[in-house]
Short mmCIF file of N, CA and C in Angstrom, two decimals:
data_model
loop_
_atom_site.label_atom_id
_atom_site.label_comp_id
_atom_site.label_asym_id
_atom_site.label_seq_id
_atom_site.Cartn_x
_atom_site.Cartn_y
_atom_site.Cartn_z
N UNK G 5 0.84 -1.18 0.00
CA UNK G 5 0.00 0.00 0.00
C UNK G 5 0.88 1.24 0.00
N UNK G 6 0.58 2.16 -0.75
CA UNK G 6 1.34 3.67 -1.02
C UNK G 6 0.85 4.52 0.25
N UNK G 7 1.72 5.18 0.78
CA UNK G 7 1.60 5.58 1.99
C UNK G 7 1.17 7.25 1.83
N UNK G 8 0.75 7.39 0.70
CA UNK G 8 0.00 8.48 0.32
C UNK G 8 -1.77 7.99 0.52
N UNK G 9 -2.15 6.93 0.45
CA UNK G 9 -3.50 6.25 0.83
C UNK G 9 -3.73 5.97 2.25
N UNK G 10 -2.98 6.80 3.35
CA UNK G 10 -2.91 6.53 4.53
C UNK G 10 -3.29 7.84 5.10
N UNK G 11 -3.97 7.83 5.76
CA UNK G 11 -4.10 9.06 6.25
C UNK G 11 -4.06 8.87 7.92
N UNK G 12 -3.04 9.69 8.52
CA UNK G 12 -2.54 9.83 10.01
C UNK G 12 -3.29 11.11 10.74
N UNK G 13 -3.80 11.09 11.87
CA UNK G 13 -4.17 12.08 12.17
C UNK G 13 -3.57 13.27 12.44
N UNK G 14 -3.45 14.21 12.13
CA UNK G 14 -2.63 15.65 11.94
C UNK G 14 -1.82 15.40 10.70
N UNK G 15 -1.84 14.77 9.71
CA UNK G 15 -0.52 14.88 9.01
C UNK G 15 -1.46 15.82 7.81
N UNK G 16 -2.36 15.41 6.73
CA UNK G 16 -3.44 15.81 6.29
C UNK G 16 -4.76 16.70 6.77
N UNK G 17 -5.43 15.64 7.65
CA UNK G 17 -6.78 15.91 8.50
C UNK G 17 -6.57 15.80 9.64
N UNK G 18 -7.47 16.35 10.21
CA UNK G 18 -7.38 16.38 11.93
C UNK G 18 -8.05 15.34 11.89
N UNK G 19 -7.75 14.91 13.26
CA UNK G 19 -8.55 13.65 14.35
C UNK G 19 -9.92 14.07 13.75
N UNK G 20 -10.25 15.17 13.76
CA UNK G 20 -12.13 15.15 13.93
C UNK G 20 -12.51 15.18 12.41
N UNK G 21 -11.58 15.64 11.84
CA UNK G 21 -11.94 15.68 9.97
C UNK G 21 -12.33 13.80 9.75
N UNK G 22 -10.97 13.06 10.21
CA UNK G 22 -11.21 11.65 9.78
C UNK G 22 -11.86 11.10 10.11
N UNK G 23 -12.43 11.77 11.80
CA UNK G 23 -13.70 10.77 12.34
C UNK G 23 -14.79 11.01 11.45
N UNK G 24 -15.09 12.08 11.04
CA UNK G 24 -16.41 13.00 10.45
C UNK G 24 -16.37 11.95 9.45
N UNK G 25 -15.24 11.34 8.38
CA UNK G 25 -15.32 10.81 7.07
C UNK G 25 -15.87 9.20 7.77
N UNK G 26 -15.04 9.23 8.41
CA UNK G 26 -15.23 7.68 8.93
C UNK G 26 -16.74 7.32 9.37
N UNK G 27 -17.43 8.23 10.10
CA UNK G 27 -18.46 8.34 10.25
C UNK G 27 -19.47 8.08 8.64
N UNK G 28 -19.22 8.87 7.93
CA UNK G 28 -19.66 9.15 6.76
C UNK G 28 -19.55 7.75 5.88
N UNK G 29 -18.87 7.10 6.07
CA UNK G 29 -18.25 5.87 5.27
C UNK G 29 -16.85 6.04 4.16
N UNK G 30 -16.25 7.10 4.50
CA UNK G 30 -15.14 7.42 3.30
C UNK G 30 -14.16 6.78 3.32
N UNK G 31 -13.77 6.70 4.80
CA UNK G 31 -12.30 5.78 5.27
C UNK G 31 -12.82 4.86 7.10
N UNK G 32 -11.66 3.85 6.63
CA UNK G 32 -12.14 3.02 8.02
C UNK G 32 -10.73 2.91 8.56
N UNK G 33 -10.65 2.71 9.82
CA UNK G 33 -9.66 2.84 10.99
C UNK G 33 -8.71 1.78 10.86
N UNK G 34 -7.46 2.07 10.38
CA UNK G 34 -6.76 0.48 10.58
C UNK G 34 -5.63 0.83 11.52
N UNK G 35 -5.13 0.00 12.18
CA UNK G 35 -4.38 0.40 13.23
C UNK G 35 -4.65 2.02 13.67
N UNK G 36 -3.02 2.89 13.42
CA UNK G 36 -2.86 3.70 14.27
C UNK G 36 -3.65 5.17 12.85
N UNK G 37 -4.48 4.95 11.98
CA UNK G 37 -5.11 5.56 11.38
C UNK G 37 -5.67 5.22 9.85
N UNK G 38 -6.10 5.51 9.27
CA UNK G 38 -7.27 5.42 8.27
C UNK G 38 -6.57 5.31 6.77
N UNK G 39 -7.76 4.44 6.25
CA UNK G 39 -7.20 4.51 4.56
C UNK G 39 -8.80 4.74 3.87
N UNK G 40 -9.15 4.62 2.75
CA UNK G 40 -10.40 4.82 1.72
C UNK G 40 -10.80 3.89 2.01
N UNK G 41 -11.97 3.70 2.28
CA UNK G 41 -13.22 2.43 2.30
C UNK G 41 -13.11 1.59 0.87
N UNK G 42 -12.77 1.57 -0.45
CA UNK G 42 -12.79 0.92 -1.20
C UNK G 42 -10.96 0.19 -1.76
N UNK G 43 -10.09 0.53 -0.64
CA UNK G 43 -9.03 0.08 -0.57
C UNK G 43 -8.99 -0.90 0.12
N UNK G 44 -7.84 -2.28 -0.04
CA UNK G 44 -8.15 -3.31 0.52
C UNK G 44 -6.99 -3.30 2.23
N UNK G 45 -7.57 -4.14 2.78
CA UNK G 45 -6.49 -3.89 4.29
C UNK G 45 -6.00 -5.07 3.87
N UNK G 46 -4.53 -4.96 3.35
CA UNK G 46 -4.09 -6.12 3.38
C UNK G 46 -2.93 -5.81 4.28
N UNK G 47 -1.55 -7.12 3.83
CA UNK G 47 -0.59 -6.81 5.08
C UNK G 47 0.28 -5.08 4.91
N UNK G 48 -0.01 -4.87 3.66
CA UNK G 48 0.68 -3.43 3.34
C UNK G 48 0.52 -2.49 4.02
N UNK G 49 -1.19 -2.39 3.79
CA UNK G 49 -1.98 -1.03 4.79
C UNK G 49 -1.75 -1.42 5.97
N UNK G 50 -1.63 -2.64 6.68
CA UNK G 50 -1.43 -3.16 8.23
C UNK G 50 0.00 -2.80 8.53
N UNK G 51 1.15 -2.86 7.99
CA UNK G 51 2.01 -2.28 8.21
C UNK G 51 2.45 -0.90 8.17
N UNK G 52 2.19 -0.36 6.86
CA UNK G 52 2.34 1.53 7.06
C UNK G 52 1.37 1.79 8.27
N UNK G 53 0.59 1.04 8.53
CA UNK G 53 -0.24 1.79 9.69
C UNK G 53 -0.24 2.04 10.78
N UNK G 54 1.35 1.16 11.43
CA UNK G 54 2.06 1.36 12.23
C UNK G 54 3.43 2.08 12.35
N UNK G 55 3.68 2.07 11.30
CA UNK G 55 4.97 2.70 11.37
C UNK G 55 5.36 4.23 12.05
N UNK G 56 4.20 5.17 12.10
CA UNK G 56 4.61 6.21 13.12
C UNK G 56 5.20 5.46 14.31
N UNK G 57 4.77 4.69 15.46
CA UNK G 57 5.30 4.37 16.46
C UNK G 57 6.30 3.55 16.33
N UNK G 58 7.10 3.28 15.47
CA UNK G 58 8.18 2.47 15.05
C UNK G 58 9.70 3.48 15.13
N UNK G 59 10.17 3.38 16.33
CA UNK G 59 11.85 4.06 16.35
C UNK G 59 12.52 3.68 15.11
N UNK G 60 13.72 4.74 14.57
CA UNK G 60 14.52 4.03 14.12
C UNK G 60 15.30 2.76 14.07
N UNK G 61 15.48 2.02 12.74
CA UNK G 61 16.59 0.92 13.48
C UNK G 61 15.71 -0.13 14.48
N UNK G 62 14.56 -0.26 13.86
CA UNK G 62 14.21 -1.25 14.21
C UNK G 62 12.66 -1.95 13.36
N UNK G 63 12.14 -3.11 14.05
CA UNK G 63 11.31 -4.25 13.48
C UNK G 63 9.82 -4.01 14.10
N UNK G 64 8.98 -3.74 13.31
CA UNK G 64 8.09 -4.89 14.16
C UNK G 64 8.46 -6.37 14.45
N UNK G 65 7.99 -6.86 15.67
CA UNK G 65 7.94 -8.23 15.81
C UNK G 65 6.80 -8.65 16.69
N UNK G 66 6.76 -9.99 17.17
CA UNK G 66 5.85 -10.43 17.99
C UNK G 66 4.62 -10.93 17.25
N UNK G 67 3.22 -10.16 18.66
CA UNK G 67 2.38 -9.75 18.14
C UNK G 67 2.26 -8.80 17.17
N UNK G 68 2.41 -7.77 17.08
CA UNK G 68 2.75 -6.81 16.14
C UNK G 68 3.03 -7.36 14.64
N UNK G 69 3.66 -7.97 14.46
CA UNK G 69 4.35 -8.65 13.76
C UNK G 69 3.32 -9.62 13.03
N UNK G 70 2.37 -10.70 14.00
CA UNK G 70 1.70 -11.41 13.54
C UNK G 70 0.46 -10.41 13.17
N UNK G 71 0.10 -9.56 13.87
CA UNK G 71 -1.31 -8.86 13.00
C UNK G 71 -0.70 -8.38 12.08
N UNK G 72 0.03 -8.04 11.58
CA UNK G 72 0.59 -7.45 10.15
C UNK G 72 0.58 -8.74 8.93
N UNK G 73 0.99 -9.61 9.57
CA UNK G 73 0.75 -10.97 8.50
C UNK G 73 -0.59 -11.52 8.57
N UNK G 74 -1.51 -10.83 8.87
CA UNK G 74 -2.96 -11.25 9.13
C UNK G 74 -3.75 -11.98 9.85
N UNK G 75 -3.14 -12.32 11.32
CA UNK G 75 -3.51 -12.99 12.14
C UNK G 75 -4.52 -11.83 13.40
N UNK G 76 -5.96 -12.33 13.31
CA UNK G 76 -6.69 -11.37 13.77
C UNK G 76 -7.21 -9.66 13.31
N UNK G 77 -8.46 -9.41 13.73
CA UNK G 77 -9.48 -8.93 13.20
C UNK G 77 -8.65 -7.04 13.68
N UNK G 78 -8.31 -6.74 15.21
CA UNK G 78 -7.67 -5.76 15.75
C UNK G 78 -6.44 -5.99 15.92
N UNK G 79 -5.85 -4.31 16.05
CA UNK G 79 -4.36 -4.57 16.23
C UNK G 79 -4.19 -4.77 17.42
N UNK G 80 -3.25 -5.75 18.46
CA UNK G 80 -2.83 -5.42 19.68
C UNK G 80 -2.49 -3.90 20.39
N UNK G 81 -3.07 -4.13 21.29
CA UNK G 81 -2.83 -2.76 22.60
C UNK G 81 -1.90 -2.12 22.23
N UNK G 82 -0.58 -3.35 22.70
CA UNK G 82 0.60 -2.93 22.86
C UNK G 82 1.45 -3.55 21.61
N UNK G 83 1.97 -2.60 21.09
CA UNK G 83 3.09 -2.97 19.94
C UNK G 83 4.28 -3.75 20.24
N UNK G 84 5.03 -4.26 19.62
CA UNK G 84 6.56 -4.88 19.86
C UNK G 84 7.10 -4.44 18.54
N UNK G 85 8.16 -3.96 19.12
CA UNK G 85 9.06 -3.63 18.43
C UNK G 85 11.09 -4.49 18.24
N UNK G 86 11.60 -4.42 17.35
CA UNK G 86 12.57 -5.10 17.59
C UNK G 86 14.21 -4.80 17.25
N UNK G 87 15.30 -4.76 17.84
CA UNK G 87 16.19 -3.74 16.82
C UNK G 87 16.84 -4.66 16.06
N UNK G 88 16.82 -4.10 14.68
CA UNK G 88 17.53 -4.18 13.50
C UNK G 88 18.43 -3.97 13.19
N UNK G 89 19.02 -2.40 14.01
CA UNK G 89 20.47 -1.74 13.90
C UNK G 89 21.03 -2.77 14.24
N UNK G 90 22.36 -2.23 13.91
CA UNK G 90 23.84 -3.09 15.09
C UNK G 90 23.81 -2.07 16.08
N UNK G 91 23.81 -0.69 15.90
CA UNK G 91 24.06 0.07 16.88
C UNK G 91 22.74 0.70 17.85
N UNK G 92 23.27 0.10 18.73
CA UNK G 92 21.45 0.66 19.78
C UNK G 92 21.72 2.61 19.68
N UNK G 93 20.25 2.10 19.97
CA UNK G 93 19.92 3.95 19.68
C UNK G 93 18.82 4.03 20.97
N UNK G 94 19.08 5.29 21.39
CA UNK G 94 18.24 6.12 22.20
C UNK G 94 16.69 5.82 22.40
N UNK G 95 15.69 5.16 22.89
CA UNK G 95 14.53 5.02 22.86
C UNK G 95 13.66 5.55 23.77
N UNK G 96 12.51 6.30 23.08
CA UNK G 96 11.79 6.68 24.00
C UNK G 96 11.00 6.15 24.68
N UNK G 97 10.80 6.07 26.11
CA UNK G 97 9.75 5.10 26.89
C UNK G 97 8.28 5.68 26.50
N UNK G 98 7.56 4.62 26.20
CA UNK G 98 5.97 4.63 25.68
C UNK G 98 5.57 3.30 26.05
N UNK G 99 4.26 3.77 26.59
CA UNK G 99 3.37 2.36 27.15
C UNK G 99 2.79 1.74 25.84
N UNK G 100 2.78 2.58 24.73
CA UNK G 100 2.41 1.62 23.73
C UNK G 100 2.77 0.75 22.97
N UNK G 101 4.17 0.72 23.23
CA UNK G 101 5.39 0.17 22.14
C UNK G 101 6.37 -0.29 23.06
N UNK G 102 6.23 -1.99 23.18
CA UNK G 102 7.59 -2.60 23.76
C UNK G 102 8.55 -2.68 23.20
N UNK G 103 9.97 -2.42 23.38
CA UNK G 103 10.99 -2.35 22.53
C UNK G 103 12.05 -3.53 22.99
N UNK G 104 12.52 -4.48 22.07
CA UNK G 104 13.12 -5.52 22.36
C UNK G 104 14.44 -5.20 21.90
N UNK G 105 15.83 -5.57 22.66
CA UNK G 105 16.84 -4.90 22.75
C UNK G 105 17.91 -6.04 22.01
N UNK G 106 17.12 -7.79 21.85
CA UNK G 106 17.73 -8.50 20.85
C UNK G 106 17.86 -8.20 19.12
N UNK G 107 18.60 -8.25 18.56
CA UNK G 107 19.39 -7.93 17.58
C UNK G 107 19.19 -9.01 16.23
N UNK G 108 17.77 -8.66 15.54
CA UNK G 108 17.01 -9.84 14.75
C UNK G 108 18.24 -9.93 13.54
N UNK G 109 18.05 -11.30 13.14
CA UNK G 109 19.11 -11.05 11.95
C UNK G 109 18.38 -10.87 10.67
N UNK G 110 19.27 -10.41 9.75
CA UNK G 110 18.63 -10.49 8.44
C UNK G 110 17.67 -11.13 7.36
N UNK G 111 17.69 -12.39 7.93
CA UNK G 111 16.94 -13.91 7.54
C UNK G 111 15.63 -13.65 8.35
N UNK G 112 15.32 -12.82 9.35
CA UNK G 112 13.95 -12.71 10.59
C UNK G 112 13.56 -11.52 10.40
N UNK G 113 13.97 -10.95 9.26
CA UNK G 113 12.80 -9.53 8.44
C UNK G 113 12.46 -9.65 7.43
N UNK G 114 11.46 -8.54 6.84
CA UNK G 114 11.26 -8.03 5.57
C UNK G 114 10.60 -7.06 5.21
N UNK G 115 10.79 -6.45 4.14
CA UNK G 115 10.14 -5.37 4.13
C UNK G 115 9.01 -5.21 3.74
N UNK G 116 7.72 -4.43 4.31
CA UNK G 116 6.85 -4.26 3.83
C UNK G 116 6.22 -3.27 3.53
N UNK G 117 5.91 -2.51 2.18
CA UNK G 117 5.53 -1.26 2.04
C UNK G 117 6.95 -0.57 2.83
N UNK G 118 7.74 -0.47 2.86
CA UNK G 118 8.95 0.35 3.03
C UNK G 118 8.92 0.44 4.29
N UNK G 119 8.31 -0.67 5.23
CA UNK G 119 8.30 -0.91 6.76
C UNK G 119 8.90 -2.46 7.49
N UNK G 120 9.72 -2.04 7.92
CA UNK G 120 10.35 -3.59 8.61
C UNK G 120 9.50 -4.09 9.37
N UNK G 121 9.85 -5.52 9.09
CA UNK G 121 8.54 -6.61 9.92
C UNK G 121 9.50 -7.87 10.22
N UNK G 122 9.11 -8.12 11.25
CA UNK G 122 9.52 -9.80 11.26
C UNK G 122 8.72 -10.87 9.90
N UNK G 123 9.83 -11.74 9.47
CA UNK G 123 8.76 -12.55 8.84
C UNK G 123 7.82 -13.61 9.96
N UNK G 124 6.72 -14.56 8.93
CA UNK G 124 6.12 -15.32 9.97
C UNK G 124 6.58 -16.25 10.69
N UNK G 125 7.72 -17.02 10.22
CA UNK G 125 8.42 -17.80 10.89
C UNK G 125 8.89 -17.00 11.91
N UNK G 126 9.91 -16.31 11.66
CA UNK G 126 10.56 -15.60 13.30
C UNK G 126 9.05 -15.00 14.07
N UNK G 127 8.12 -14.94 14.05
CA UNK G 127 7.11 -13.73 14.25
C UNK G 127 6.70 -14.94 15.41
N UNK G 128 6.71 -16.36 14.86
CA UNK G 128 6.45 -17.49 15.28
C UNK G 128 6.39 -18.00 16.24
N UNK G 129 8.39 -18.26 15.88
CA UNK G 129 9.02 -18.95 16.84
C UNK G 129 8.97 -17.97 18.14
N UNK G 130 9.37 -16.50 18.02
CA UNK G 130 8.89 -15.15 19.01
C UNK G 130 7.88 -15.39 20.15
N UNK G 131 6.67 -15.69 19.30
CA UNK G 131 5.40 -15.86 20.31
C UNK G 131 5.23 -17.42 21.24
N UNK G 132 5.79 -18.36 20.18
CA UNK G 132 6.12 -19.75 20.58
C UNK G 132 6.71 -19.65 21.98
N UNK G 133 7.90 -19.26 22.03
CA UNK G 133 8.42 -19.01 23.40
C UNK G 133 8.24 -18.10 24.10
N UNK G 134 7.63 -16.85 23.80
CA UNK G 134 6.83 -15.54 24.80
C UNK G 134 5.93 -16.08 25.29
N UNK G 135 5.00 -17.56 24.58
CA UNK G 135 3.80 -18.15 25.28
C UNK G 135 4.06 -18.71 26.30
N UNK G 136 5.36 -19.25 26.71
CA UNK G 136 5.37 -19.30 28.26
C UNK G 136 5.16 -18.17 29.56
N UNK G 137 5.62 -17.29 29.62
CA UNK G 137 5.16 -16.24 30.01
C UNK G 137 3.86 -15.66 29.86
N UNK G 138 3.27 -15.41 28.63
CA UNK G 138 2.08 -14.70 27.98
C UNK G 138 1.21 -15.55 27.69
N UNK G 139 -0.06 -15.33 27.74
CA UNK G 139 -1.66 -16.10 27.35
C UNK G 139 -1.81 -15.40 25.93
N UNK G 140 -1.71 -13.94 26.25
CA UNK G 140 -1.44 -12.93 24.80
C UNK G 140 -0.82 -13.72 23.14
N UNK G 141 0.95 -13.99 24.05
CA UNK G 141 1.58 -14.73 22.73
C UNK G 141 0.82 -15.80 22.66
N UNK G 142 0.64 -16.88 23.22
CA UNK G 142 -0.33 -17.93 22.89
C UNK G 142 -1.69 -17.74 21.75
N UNK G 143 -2.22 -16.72 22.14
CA UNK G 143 -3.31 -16.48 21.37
C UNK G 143 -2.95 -15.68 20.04
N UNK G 144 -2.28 -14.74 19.63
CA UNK G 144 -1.51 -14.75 18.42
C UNK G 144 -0.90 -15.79 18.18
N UNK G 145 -0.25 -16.72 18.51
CA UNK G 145 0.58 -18.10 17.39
C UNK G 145 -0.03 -18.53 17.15
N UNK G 146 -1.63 -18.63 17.76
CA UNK G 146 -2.91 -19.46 17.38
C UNK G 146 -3.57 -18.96 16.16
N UNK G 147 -3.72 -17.13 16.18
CA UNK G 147 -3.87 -16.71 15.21
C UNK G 147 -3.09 -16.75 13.82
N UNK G 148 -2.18 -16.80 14.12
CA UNK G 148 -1.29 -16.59 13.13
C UNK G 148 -0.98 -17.95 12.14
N UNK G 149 -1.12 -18.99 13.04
CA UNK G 149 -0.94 -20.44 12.77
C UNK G 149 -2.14 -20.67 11.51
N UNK G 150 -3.35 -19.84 12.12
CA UNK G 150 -4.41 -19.97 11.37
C UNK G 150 -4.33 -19.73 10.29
N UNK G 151 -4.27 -18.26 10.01
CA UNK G 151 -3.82 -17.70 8.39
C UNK G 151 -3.10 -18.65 7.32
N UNK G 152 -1.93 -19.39 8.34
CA UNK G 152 -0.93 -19.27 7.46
C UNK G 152 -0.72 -21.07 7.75
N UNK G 153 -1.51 -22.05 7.72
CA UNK G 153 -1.46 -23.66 8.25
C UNK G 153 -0.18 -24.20 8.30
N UNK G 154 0.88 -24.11 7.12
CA UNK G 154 2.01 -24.75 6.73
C UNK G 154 3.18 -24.42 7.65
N UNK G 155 2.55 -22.89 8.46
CA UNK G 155 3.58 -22.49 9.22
C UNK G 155 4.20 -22.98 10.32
N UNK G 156 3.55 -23.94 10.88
CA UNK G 156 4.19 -24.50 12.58
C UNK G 156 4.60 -25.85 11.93
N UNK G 157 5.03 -26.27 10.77
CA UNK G 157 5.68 -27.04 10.40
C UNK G 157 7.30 -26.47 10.08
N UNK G 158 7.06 -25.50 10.05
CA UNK G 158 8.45 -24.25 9.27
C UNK G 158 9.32 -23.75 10.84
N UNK G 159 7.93 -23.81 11.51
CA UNK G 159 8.18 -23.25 13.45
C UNK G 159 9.20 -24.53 13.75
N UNK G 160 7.87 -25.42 13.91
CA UNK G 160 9.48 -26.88 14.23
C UNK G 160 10.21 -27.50 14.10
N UNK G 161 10.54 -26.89 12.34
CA UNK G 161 11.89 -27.68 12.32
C UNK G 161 12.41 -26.99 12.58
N UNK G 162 12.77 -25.34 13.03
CA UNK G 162 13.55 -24.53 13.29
C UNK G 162 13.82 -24.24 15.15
N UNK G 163 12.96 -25.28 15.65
CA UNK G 163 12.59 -25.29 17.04
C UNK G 163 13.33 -26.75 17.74
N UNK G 164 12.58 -27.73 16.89
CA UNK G 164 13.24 -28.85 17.59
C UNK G 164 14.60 -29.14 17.94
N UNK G 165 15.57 -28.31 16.78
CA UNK G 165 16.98 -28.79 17.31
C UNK G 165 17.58 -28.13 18.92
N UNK G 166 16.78 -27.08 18.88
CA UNK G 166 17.42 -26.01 19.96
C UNK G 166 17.16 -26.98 21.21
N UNK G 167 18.45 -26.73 21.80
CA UNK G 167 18.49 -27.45 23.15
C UNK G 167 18.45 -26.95 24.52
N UNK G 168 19.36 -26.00 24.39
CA UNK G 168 19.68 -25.22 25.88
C UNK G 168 18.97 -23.63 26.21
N UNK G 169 18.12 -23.38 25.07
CA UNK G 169 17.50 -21.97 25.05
C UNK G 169 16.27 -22.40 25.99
N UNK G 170 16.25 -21.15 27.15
CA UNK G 170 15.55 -20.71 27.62
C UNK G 170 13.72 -20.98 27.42
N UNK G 171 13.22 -21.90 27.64
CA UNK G 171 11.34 -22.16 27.21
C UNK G 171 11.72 -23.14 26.20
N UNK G 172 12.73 -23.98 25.86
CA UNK G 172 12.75 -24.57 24.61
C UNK G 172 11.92 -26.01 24.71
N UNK G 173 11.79 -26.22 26.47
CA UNK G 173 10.83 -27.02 27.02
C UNK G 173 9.71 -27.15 26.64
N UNK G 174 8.41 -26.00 27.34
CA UNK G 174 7.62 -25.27 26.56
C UNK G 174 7.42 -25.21 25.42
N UNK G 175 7.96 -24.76 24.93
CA UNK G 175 8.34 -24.68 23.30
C UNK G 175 7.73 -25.91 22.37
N UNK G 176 8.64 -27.34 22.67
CA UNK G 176 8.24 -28.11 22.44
C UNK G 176 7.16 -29.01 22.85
N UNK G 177 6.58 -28.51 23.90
CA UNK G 177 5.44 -29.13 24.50
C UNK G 177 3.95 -28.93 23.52
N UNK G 178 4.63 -27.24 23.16
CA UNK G 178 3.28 -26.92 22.54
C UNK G 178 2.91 -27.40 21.11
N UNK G 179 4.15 -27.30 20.49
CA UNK G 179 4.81 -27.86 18.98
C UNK G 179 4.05 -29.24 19.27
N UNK G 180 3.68 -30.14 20.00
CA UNK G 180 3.58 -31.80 20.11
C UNK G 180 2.10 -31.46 20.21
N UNK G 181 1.37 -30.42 20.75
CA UNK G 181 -0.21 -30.51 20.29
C UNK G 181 -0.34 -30.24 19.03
N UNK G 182 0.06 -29.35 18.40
CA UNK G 182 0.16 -29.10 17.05
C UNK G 182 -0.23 -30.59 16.24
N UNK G 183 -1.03 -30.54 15.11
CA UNK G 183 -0.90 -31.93 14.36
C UNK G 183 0.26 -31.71 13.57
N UNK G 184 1.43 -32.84 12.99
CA UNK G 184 1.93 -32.75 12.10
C UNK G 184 1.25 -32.99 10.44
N UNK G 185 1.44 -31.86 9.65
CA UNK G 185 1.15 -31.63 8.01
C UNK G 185 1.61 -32.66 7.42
N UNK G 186 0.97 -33.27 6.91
CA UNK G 186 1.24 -34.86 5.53
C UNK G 186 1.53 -34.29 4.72
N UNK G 187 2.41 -34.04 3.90
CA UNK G 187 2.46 -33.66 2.22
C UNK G 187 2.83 -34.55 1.30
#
């Protein structure tokens, strides 16, 4: 999606101009602001639509990450973010945007609409092991699993070898409810 079909509040219209349209039926709300009602929300518009709250030098990931690849109807609360730089940079504290201070590699992005994303595999394996901790990640890998079926086959072979990482327990506990894909 061209990020001229995006409309942010103050950048163009005010907050109350876009509600007025939105109201009207002209544009509908996707994430952190609006595109034309006869434009499609795919992962493009889901990504430019975050990118104001996105620091330099860095990813979506996570959740974040999985609603951008189309897993679920709303965006999460809270964003995740991830750095991309080599060199950490300055971040501002915001309750809306978690910022993860691991260092994704090149193979665990891509670009979308001229916005970094985790792909779904890393977006995956991410929530796979945040689901020990989180009910949240759990319920995105569920989502995400959905969209995309072939994917928690792609999750475990990239899961099972790991031995000594942190939830890799977990990890695999959950991977074993999973059915395995026949092809």
């Amino acid at each position: 999606m061209h990020p001229v079909l995006f409309y942010r509040p103050g950048d163009r219209l005010t907050l109350s101009e876009l509600s007025a349209a939105r109201l009207d039926g002209h544009v509908v709300e996707v994430g952190e602001g609006y595109m034309p009602c006869d434009t499609v929300e795919g992962v493009g518009a889901r990504a430019v639509s975050l990118s104001p709250l996105m620091p330099a030098g860095t990813a979506l990931s996570g959740v974040s990450a999985a609603w951008v690849h189309g897993a679920g109807d709303l965006p999460p609360a809270v964003h995740h973010v991830t750095r991309i730089s080599r060199s950490r940079q300055r971040v501002m504290v915001s309750a809306r945007v978690v910022h993860h201070e691991r260092l994704l590699a090149q193979n665990e992005v891509q670009s979308i609409s001229g916005v970094w994303v985790q792909t779904p595999v890393a977006a995956a394996v991410t929530l796979l092991f945040g689901s020990a901790r989180s009910r949240e990640d759990a319920r995105w890998l569920r989502a995400l699993v959905e969209v995309s079926p072939g994917l928690i086959d792609d999750v475990r072979a990239q899961v099972l070898p790991l031995r000594r990482r942190p939830g890799a327990r977990h990890a695999k506990r959950m991977l074993d409810a999973w059915p395995v894909r026949r092809s």
